[in-house]
Short mmCIF file of C-alpha atoms in Angstrom, two decimals:
data_model
loop_
_atom_site.label_atom_id
_atom_site.label_comp_id
_atom_site.label_asym_id
_atom_site.label_seq_id
_atom_site.Cartn_x
_atom_site.Cartn_y
_atom_site.Cartn_z
CA MET A 1 -0.02 -0.01 -0.01
CA PRO A 2 1.28 3.52 -0.78
CA GLU A 3 0.57 4.64 2.80
CA GLU A 4 2.78 1.91 4.23
CA LYS A 5 5.69 3.01 2.05
CA MET A 6 5.27 6.46 3.43
CA HIS A 7 5.20 5.48 7.07
CA PHE A 8 8.76 6.16 8.21
CA LYS A 9 8.64 6.20 12.03
CA ASP A 10 6.48 6.20 15.13
CA TYR A 11 8.38 9.01 16.83
CA ARG A 12 6.74 12.42 17.42
CA SER A 13 8.54 13.80 14.34
CA GLY A 14 6.59 11.32 12.25
CA MET A 15 4.08 14.18 12.17
CA LEU A 16 6.40 15.71 9.56
CA THR A 17 7.25 12.58 7.55
CA ASN A 18 4.43 10.04 7.53
CA GLY A 19 1.73 9.65 4.97
CA ILE A 20 0.94 10.88 1.51
CA GLU A 21 -0.33 14.22 2.86
CA ARG A 22 3.20 14.95 4.08
CA ALA A 23 4.82 14.92 0.63
CA ALA A 24 5.48 18.67 0.74
CA HIS A 25 6.92 18.39 4.23
CA ARG A 26 9.29 15.63 3.05
CA ALA A 27 10.34 17.75 0.10
CA LEU A 28 11.33 20.58 2.46
CA LEU A 29 13.35 18.14 4.64
CA TYR A 30 15.06 16.69 1.56
CA SER A 31 16.05 20.19 0.56
CA THR A 32 18.17 20.51 3.74
CA GLY A 33 20.26 17.43 2.79
CA LEU A 34 18.29 14.68 4.45
CA ASP A 35 17.72 11.47 2.52
CA ARG A 36 14.97 8.86 2.69
CA GLU A 37 16.83 6.75 5.28
CA ASP A 38 17.07 9.78 7.57
CA LEU A 39 13.30 10.19 7.66
CA GLY A 40 13.05 7.12 9.92
CA LYS A 41 15.42 8.50 12.57
CA PRO A 42 14.60 10.54 15.65
CA MET A 43 14.91 14.27 15.09
CA ILE A 44 16.91 15.97 17.87
CA ALA A 45 17.04 19.70 18.41
CA VAL A 46 20.33 21.17 19.44
CA VAL A 47 19.25 24.34 21.24
CA ASN A 48 22.27 26.54 21.17
CA SER A 49 22.76 29.93 22.85
CA PHE A 50 26.02 30.69 21.09
CA THR A 51 27.00 34.33 20.76
CA GLU A 52 30.27 36.07 20.10
CA MET A 53 29.36 38.80 22.70
CA VAL A 54 29.38 36.70 25.83
CA PRO A 55 32.36 34.68 27.18
CA GLY A 56 30.12 32.05 28.73
CA HIS A 57 28.66 31.34 25.26
CA PHE A 58 31.57 32.12 22.91
CA HIS A 59 32.59 28.44 22.64
CA LEU A 60 29.19 26.84 22.25
CA ARG A 61 29.31 26.58 18.53
CA GLU A 62 32.24 24.16 18.91
CA LEU A 63 30.53 22.31 21.76
CA ALA A 64 27.46 21.82 19.60
CA ASP A 65 29.59 20.02 17.05
CA PHE A 66 30.46 17.39 19.66
CA VAL A 67 26.82 17.05 20.63
CA LYS A 68 25.85 16.50 16.96
CA GLN A 69 28.56 13.89 16.55
CA GLY A 70 27.11 11.91 19.47
CA ILE A 71 23.57 12.23 18.14
CA ILE A 72 24.63 10.94 14.72
CA GLU A 73 26.65 8.08 16.29
CA ALA A 74 23.47 6.99 18.17
CA GLY A 75 21.32 7.04 15.07
CA GLY A 76 19.61 10.44 15.41
CA ILE A 77 19.38 13.46 13.17
CA PRO A 78 20.64 16.67 14.86
CA ARG A 79 19.18 20.04 13.85
CA GLU A 80 20.61 23.12 15.51
CA PHE A 81 18.92 26.45 16.21
CA SER A 82 19.73 29.43 18.40
CA THR A 83 18.37 31.43 21.29
CA ILE A 84 19.63 34.78 22.57
CA ALA A 85 22.08 35.05 25.50
CA ILE A 86 22.72 38.20 27.63
CA CYS A 87 25.71 38.67 29.90
CA ASP A 88 24.73 40.16 33.28
CA GLY A 89 28.26 41.37 33.85
CA ILE A 90 28.38 43.42 30.66
CA CYS A 91 24.88 44.76 31.30
CA GLN A 92 25.65 46.16 34.77
CA GLY A 93 25.74 49.87 35.43
CA HIS A 94 23.56 51.05 32.54
CA LYS A 95 20.08 50.60 31.05
CA GLY A 96 21.04 47.16 29.75
CA MET A 97 20.44 45.68 33.22
CA SER A 98 16.72 45.95 32.59
CA TYR A 99 16.95 43.11 30.07
CA PRO A 100 18.54 39.93 31.52
CA LEU A 101 15.73 38.66 33.71
CA PRO A 102 12.98 39.17 31.09
CA SER A 103 15.30 37.47 28.57
CA ARG A 104 14.78 34.25 30.53
CA GLU A 105 11.15 34.17 29.37
CA LEU A 106 12.14 34.99 25.79
CA ILE A 107 14.61 32.09 25.76
CA ALA A 108 11.98 29.68 27.05
CA ASP A 109 9.47 30.98 24.54
CA SER A 110 11.83 30.76 21.57
CA ALA A 111 12.73 27.16 22.40
CA GLU A 112 9.04 26.32 22.75
CA TYR A 113 8.23 27.92 19.37
CA MET A 114 10.95 26.06 17.47
CA ILE A 115 10.30 22.70 19.14
CA GLU A 116 6.53 22.76 18.74
CA ALA A 117 6.54 24.23 15.25
CA HIS A 118 8.91 21.43 14.00
CA GLN A 119 7.80 18.56 16.22
CA PHE A 120 11.24 17.49 17.44
CA ASP A 121 11.50 14.21 19.32
CA GLY A 122 14.07 15.36 21.83
CA MET A 123 16.46 18.23 22.53
CA VAL A 124 19.95 18.92 23.81
CA MET A 125 20.17 22.39 25.38
CA LEU A 126 23.44 24.42 25.44
CA PRO A 127 23.16 27.38 27.90
CA GLY A 128 25.84 29.17 29.85
CA CYS A 129 25.12 32.32 31.75
CA ASP A 130 22.77 33.47 34.50
CA LYS A 131 19.33 33.56 32.87
CA ILE A 132 20.03 31.21 29.97
CA VAL A 133 20.31 28.02 32.07
CA PRO A 134 16.96 28.52 33.91
CA GLY A 135 15.33 29.75 30.65
CA MET A 136 16.21 26.47 28.95
CA LEU A 137 15.20 24.40 31.99
CA MET A 138 11.83 26.17 31.96
CA ALA A 139 11.42 25.30 28.28
CA ALA A 140 12.30 21.68 29.02
CA MET A 141 9.72 21.46 31.78
CA ARG A 142 7.09 23.23 29.64
CA LEU A 143 7.58 21.15 26.53
CA ASN A 144 8.17 17.81 28.38
CA ILE A 145 9.89 15.97 25.55
CA PRO A 146 13.18 14.16 26.32
CA ALA A 147 15.85 16.76 27.07
CA ILE A 148 19.37 16.97 28.37
CA VAL A 149 21.28 20.09 29.38
CA ILE A 150 24.98 20.85 28.83
CA PRO A 151 25.95 24.18 30.44
CA GLY A 152 29.00 25.67 28.80
CA GLY A 153 31.14 25.39 31.94
CA PRO A 154 33.24 27.75 34.12
CA MET A 155 36.22 29.69 32.84
CA LEU A 156 39.55 29.26 34.58
CA PRO A 157 40.46 31.99 37.14
CA GLY A 158 42.95 34.64 36.16
CA LYS A 159 46.48 35.10 37.50
CA TYR A 160 48.55 38.30 37.78
CA LYS A 161 51.80 38.63 39.81
CA ASP A 162 50.91 37.54 43.33
CA MET A 163 47.16 37.30 42.51
CA GLU A 164 46.66 33.58 42.08
CA ALA A 165 42.97 33.45 41.31
CA ILE A 166 41.14 36.52 39.94
CA THR A 167 37.42 36.57 39.31
CA LEU A 168 35.02 39.19 38.05
CA THR A 169 34.18 40.14 41.64
CA ASP A 170 37.81 41.02 42.19
CA MET A 171 37.71 43.30 39.18
CA ARG A 172 34.89 45.31 40.70
CA GLU A 173 36.77 45.65 43.99
CA LEU A 174 39.90 46.71 42.13
CA ILE A 175 37.97 49.62 40.61
CA GLY A 176 37.39 50.97 44.16
CA ARG A 177 41.03 50.39 45.03
CA THR A 178 42.11 52.45 42.01
CA GLN A 179 39.61 55.19 42.72
CA THR A 180 40.98 55.56 46.28
CA GLY A 181 44.57 55.68 45.06
CA ARG A 182 45.74 52.29 46.32
CA LEU A 183 46.28 50.98 42.79
CA ILE A 184 47.53 52.93 39.78
CA GLU A 185 45.48 52.97 36.60
CA ASP A 186 48.20 51.37 34.48
CA GLU A 187 48.34 48.39 36.83
CA LEU A 188 44.52 48.07 36.76
CA MET A 189 44.61 47.97 32.95
CA LYS A 190 47.17 45.14 33.01
CA ILE A 191 45.09 43.17 35.48
CA GLU A 192 41.98 43.65 33.25
CA GLU A 193 43.75 41.74 30.49
CA ALA A 194 44.75 38.82 32.74
CA ALA A 195 41.67 38.55 34.96
CA LEU A 196 39.42 36.47 32.71
CA PRO A 197 41.85 34.31 30.73
CA GLY A 198 39.40 32.57 28.36
CA VAL A 199 35.90 31.44 27.57
CA GLY A 200 33.39 30.16 30.09
CA THR A 201 31.13 31.45 32.84
CA CYS A 202 32.83 33.56 35.53
CA SER A 203 34.96 31.35 37.71
CA MET A 204 33.01 31.99 40.94
CA LEU A 205 29.81 30.57 42.36
CA GLY A 206 27.61 33.26 40.94
CA THR A 207 24.24 32.65 39.31
CA ALA A 208 25.63 31.11 36.10
CA ASN A 209 27.66 28.36 37.81
CA THR A 210 24.99 27.91 40.48
CA MET A 211 22.30 27.09 37.88
CA SER A 212 24.74 24.94 35.92
CA CYS A 213 25.47 22.93 39.05
CA LEU A 214 21.76 22.73 39.93
CA ALA A 215 20.98 21.35 36.45
CA GLU A 216 23.18 18.44 37.40
CA ALA A 217 21.61 18.23 40.91
CA LEU A 218 18.15 18.16 39.26
CA GLY A 219 19.23 15.16 37.12
CA MET A 220 19.08 17.06 33.83
CA SER A 221 22.83 16.94 33.06
CA LEU A 222 25.19 13.98 32.97
CA PRO A 223 27.36 13.57 36.12
CA GLY A 224 30.28 15.99 36.15
CA CYS A 225 28.80 18.27 33.52
CA GLY A 226 28.09 21.33 35.65
CA LEU A 227 31.69 21.87 36.69
CA ALA A 228 33.53 20.55 33.62
CA HIS A 229 35.41 23.65 32.56
CA ALA A 230 34.68 25.37 29.26
CA VAL A 231 38.14 24.79 27.93
CA SER A 232 38.44 21.13 29.02
CA ALA A 233 38.39 18.00 26.91
CA LYS A 234 36.10 16.60 29.60
CA LYS A 235 33.40 19.10 28.62
CA ARG A 236 33.69 18.01 24.98
CA ARG A 237 33.49 14.33 25.91
CA ILE A 238 30.38 15.01 28.01
CA ALA A 239 28.83 16.89 25.09
CA LYS A 240 29.33 13.90 22.80
CA GLN A 241 28.06 11.49 25.46
CA SER A 242 24.97 13.69 25.93
CA GLY A 243 24.32 13.54 22.23
CA ARG A 244 24.36 9.79 22.34
CA ARG A 245 22.26 9.76 25.51
CA ILE A 246 19.44 11.91 24.21
CA VAL A 247 18.68 9.41 21.45
CA ALA A 248 18.33 6.67 24.08
CA MET A 249 16.13 9.00 26.19
CA VAL A 250 13.78 9.44 23.24
CA LYS A 251 13.46 5.69 22.89
CA GLU A 252 12.88 5.36 26.64
CA ASP A 253 10.43 8.31 26.68
CA LEU A 254 12.34 9.76 29.58
CA THR A 255 10.94 13.26 29.87
CA PRO A 256 11.78 16.30 32.09
CA ARG A 257 8.70 15.96 34.30
CA LYS A 258 9.75 12.44 35.18
CA ILE A 259 13.11 13.94 36.30
CA MET A 260 12.41 17.44 37.64
CA THR A 261 9.76 16.36 40.09
CA ARG A 262 8.86 18.38 43.20
CA GLU A 263 11.29 16.15 45.14
CA ALA A 264 14.07 16.84 42.64
CA LEU A 265 13.43 20.59 43.02
CA ARG A 266 13.66 20.25 46.78
CA ASN A 267 16.98 18.35 46.34
CA ALA A 268 18.23 21.26 44.17
CA ILE A 269 17.36 23.79 46.88
CA ARG A 270 19.20 21.74 49.46
CA VAL A 271 22.29 21.38 47.25
CA SER A 272 22.26 25.12 46.64
CA MET A 273 22.23 25.78 50.38
CA ALA A 274 24.99 23.23 51.06
CA MET A 275 27.18 24.83 48.39
CA GLY A 276 26.46 28.39 49.56
CA ALA A 277 25.30 29.15 46.05
CA SER A 278 23.69 32.23 44.49
CA THR A 279 20.51 33.53 46.12
CA ASN A 280 19.23 34.01 42.53
CA SER A 281 18.37 30.30 42.58
CA THR A 282 15.28 31.37 44.55
CA LEU A 283 14.18 33.31 41.47
CA HIS A 284 14.80 30.49 39.02
CA LEU A 285 13.81 27.21 40.71
CA PRO A 286 10.22 28.42 41.42
CA ALA A 287 9.93 29.51 37.77
CA ILE A 288 11.09 26.09 36.55
CA ALA A 289 8.61 24.45 38.96
CA HIS A 290 5.78 26.72 37.72
CA GLU A 291 6.08 25.33 34.22
CA ALA A 292 4.80 21.98 35.58
CA GLY A 293 2.21 23.52 37.88
CA VAL A 294 4.36 22.92 40.93
CA THR A 295 4.69 25.53 43.66
CA ILE A 296 8.07 26.11 45.35
CA ASP A 297 8.19 29.26 47.49
CA LEU A 298 10.59 31.14 49.71
CA ASP A 299 9.08 29.67 52.88
CA GLU A 300 9.88 26.23 51.67
CA ALA A 301 13.44 27.30 50.71
CA ASN A 302 13.89 28.76 54.18
CA ALA A 303 12.65 25.58 55.85
CA ILE A 304 15.06 23.48 53.77
CA SER A 305 17.86 25.88 54.52
CA ALA A 306 17.34 25.60 58.25
CA ARG A 307 18.08 21.87 58.07
CA THR A 308 20.92 21.99 55.53
CA PRO A 309 24.52 22.37 56.71
CA ASN A 310 26.68 24.73 54.64
CA LEU A 311 29.66 22.69 53.37
CA CYS A 312 31.43 25.00 50.85
CA HIS A 313 32.86 28.51 50.93
CA LEU A 314 33.44 29.24 47.28
CA ALA A 315 34.38 32.59 45.73
CA PRO A 316 33.04 35.24 46.07
CA ALA A 317 32.09 34.07 49.57
CA GLY A 318 35.42 32.22 50.19
CA ASP A 319 38.82 31.49 48.83
CA THR A 320 38.15 28.31 46.86
CA PHE A 321 37.07 28.26 43.23
CA MET A 322 35.12 26.24 40.75
CA GLU A 323 38.19 24.26 39.67
CA ASP A 324 38.76 23.34 43.34
CA LEU A 325 35.23 22.10 43.70
CA GLU A 326 35.54 20.01 40.50
CA ARG A 327 38.81 18.53 41.75
CA ALA A 328 37.16 17.65 45.07
CA GLY A 329 34.46 15.59 43.33
CA GLY A 330 32.05 18.26 42.16
CA VAL A 331 28.32 18.58 42.67
CA TYR A 332 27.88 14.90 43.25
CA ALA A 333 30.48 14.92 46.05
CA VAL A 334 28.44 17.61 47.78
CA MET A 335 25.31 15.48 47.28
CA LYS A 336 27.16 12.39 48.65
CA GLU A 337 27.85 14.27 51.91
CA LEU A 338 24.18 15.19 52.22
CA THR A 339 23.17 11.53 52.00
CA LYS A 340 24.98 10.77 55.27
CA LYS A 341 21.89 12.05 57.08
CA ASP A 342 19.33 11.25 54.41
CA LEU A 343 18.99 14.91 53.47
CA LEU A 344 18.38 14.05 49.78
CA ASP A 345 15.78 11.92 48.04
CA THR A 346 18.11 9.50 46.16
CA SER A 347 15.33 7.41 44.65
CA LEU A 348 14.70 9.92 41.87
CA LEU A 349 15.32 9.26 38.21
CA THR A 350 17.95 11.21 36.30
CA CYS A 351 18.81 11.75 32.64
CA THR A 352 21.29 8.84 32.85
CA GLY A 353 18.34 6.46 33.21
CA LYS A 354 19.58 5.65 36.66
CA THR A 355 18.59 6.95 40.06
CA VAL A 356 20.42 9.56 42.10
CA ALA A 357 21.57 6.75 44.42
CA GLU A 358 22.99 4.76 41.52
CA ASN A 359 24.82 7.80 40.18
CA LEU A 360 26.22 8.61 43.62
CA ALA A 361 27.46 5.06 44.38
CA PRO A 362 31.01 5.52 43.13
CA VAL A 363 31.38 9.15 44.26
CA GLN A 364 33.81 10.30 47.01
CA ASN A 365 34.67 13.64 48.62
CA LEU A 366 38.23 13.95 47.45
CA ASP A 367 39.08 17.14 49.36
CA PRO A 368 37.37 17.84 52.70
CA THR A 369 38.98 21.28 52.82
CA VAL A 370 36.91 22.27 49.80
CA ILE A 371 33.75 20.24 50.59
CA ARG A 372 33.54 19.97 54.35
CA PRO A 373 32.27 16.66 55.73
CA LEU A 374 28.68 16.79 56.95
CA GLU A 375 29.87 16.37 60.53
CA ASN A 376 32.11 19.46 60.30
CA PRO A 377 30.15 22.12 58.32
CA TYR A 378 30.82 25.87 58.20
CA SER A 379 27.38 26.32 59.71
CA GLN A 380 24.45 24.06 60.60
CA SER A 381 22.12 25.96 58.24
CA GLY A 382 22.40 26.97 54.62
#
């Protein structure tokens, strides 16, 4: 029968390919270089927030290539599109600061429009900075098709003379030092060039790295992804592995609302408190929850905080950095400490297809000076 010849797949994207009435759709797909064999494969969106303006996103075009390699290896068809990305740091001090938070909604909306208009089967999301990570997580929750998130990763800290680890926060303090005559302008200008030595999100536990770490804590990123540095081969390997994994997630129908449950969101709040992470997480986690009709409010965050020991003092609140936390075992090592008193729900499913408990099984705290043991916290509350 002609109809049987034109039935290519049972995936969601079959809406574009199956049946005689989709001849024009197939012609459009063929015009992009697909062939008939490709029509039977899952169609995976690579949602990229690459821009040449923002250091946290400057490298995402390259990272997307590794994602696409993994998707192709696993038998999927990758199709990349872009969202906007705004840098909070560059926006500060002028009218531009009115735009980052509203941009979160625009990012979520643009992902929704592209995914729904083209009936993708799954998506790999490549965010980086403050509002882009939650914007994409909101889109994932809203759309509820298989999704995996690969934040772009932290940049390395800068070095200059006896300054061993410079972050963006230090640069703002150095402005005051120069204005009060304790640092000459020529020296400040030299430090500017050394402070942020390459691509990635600012090398402190600000909002960007907080939300990247919490994507992992939520179960939406592969283990180790949140702290794999932007310049590292590890980040590129995780990108390729994520590309492979999303094809399997489509076949398993493993969707965000099966992962980012209310209990997972509570886990994320607890991890945020244990890490001493950005207070902006209290803006973003409720917004992600809202997309699934779940309510998470400040009272709940305060209640969780009261029972969560603070285990990390990371810059700008302390003198350890993102690379130190990664070396100590990363987000999962913090989570492993919290399991000592059953402070996390470890029964929850993650994008690996395994539970939190299964993912945590091999994890160790490799440096108790960076991640304090649960029995010796900085404070008893987050």
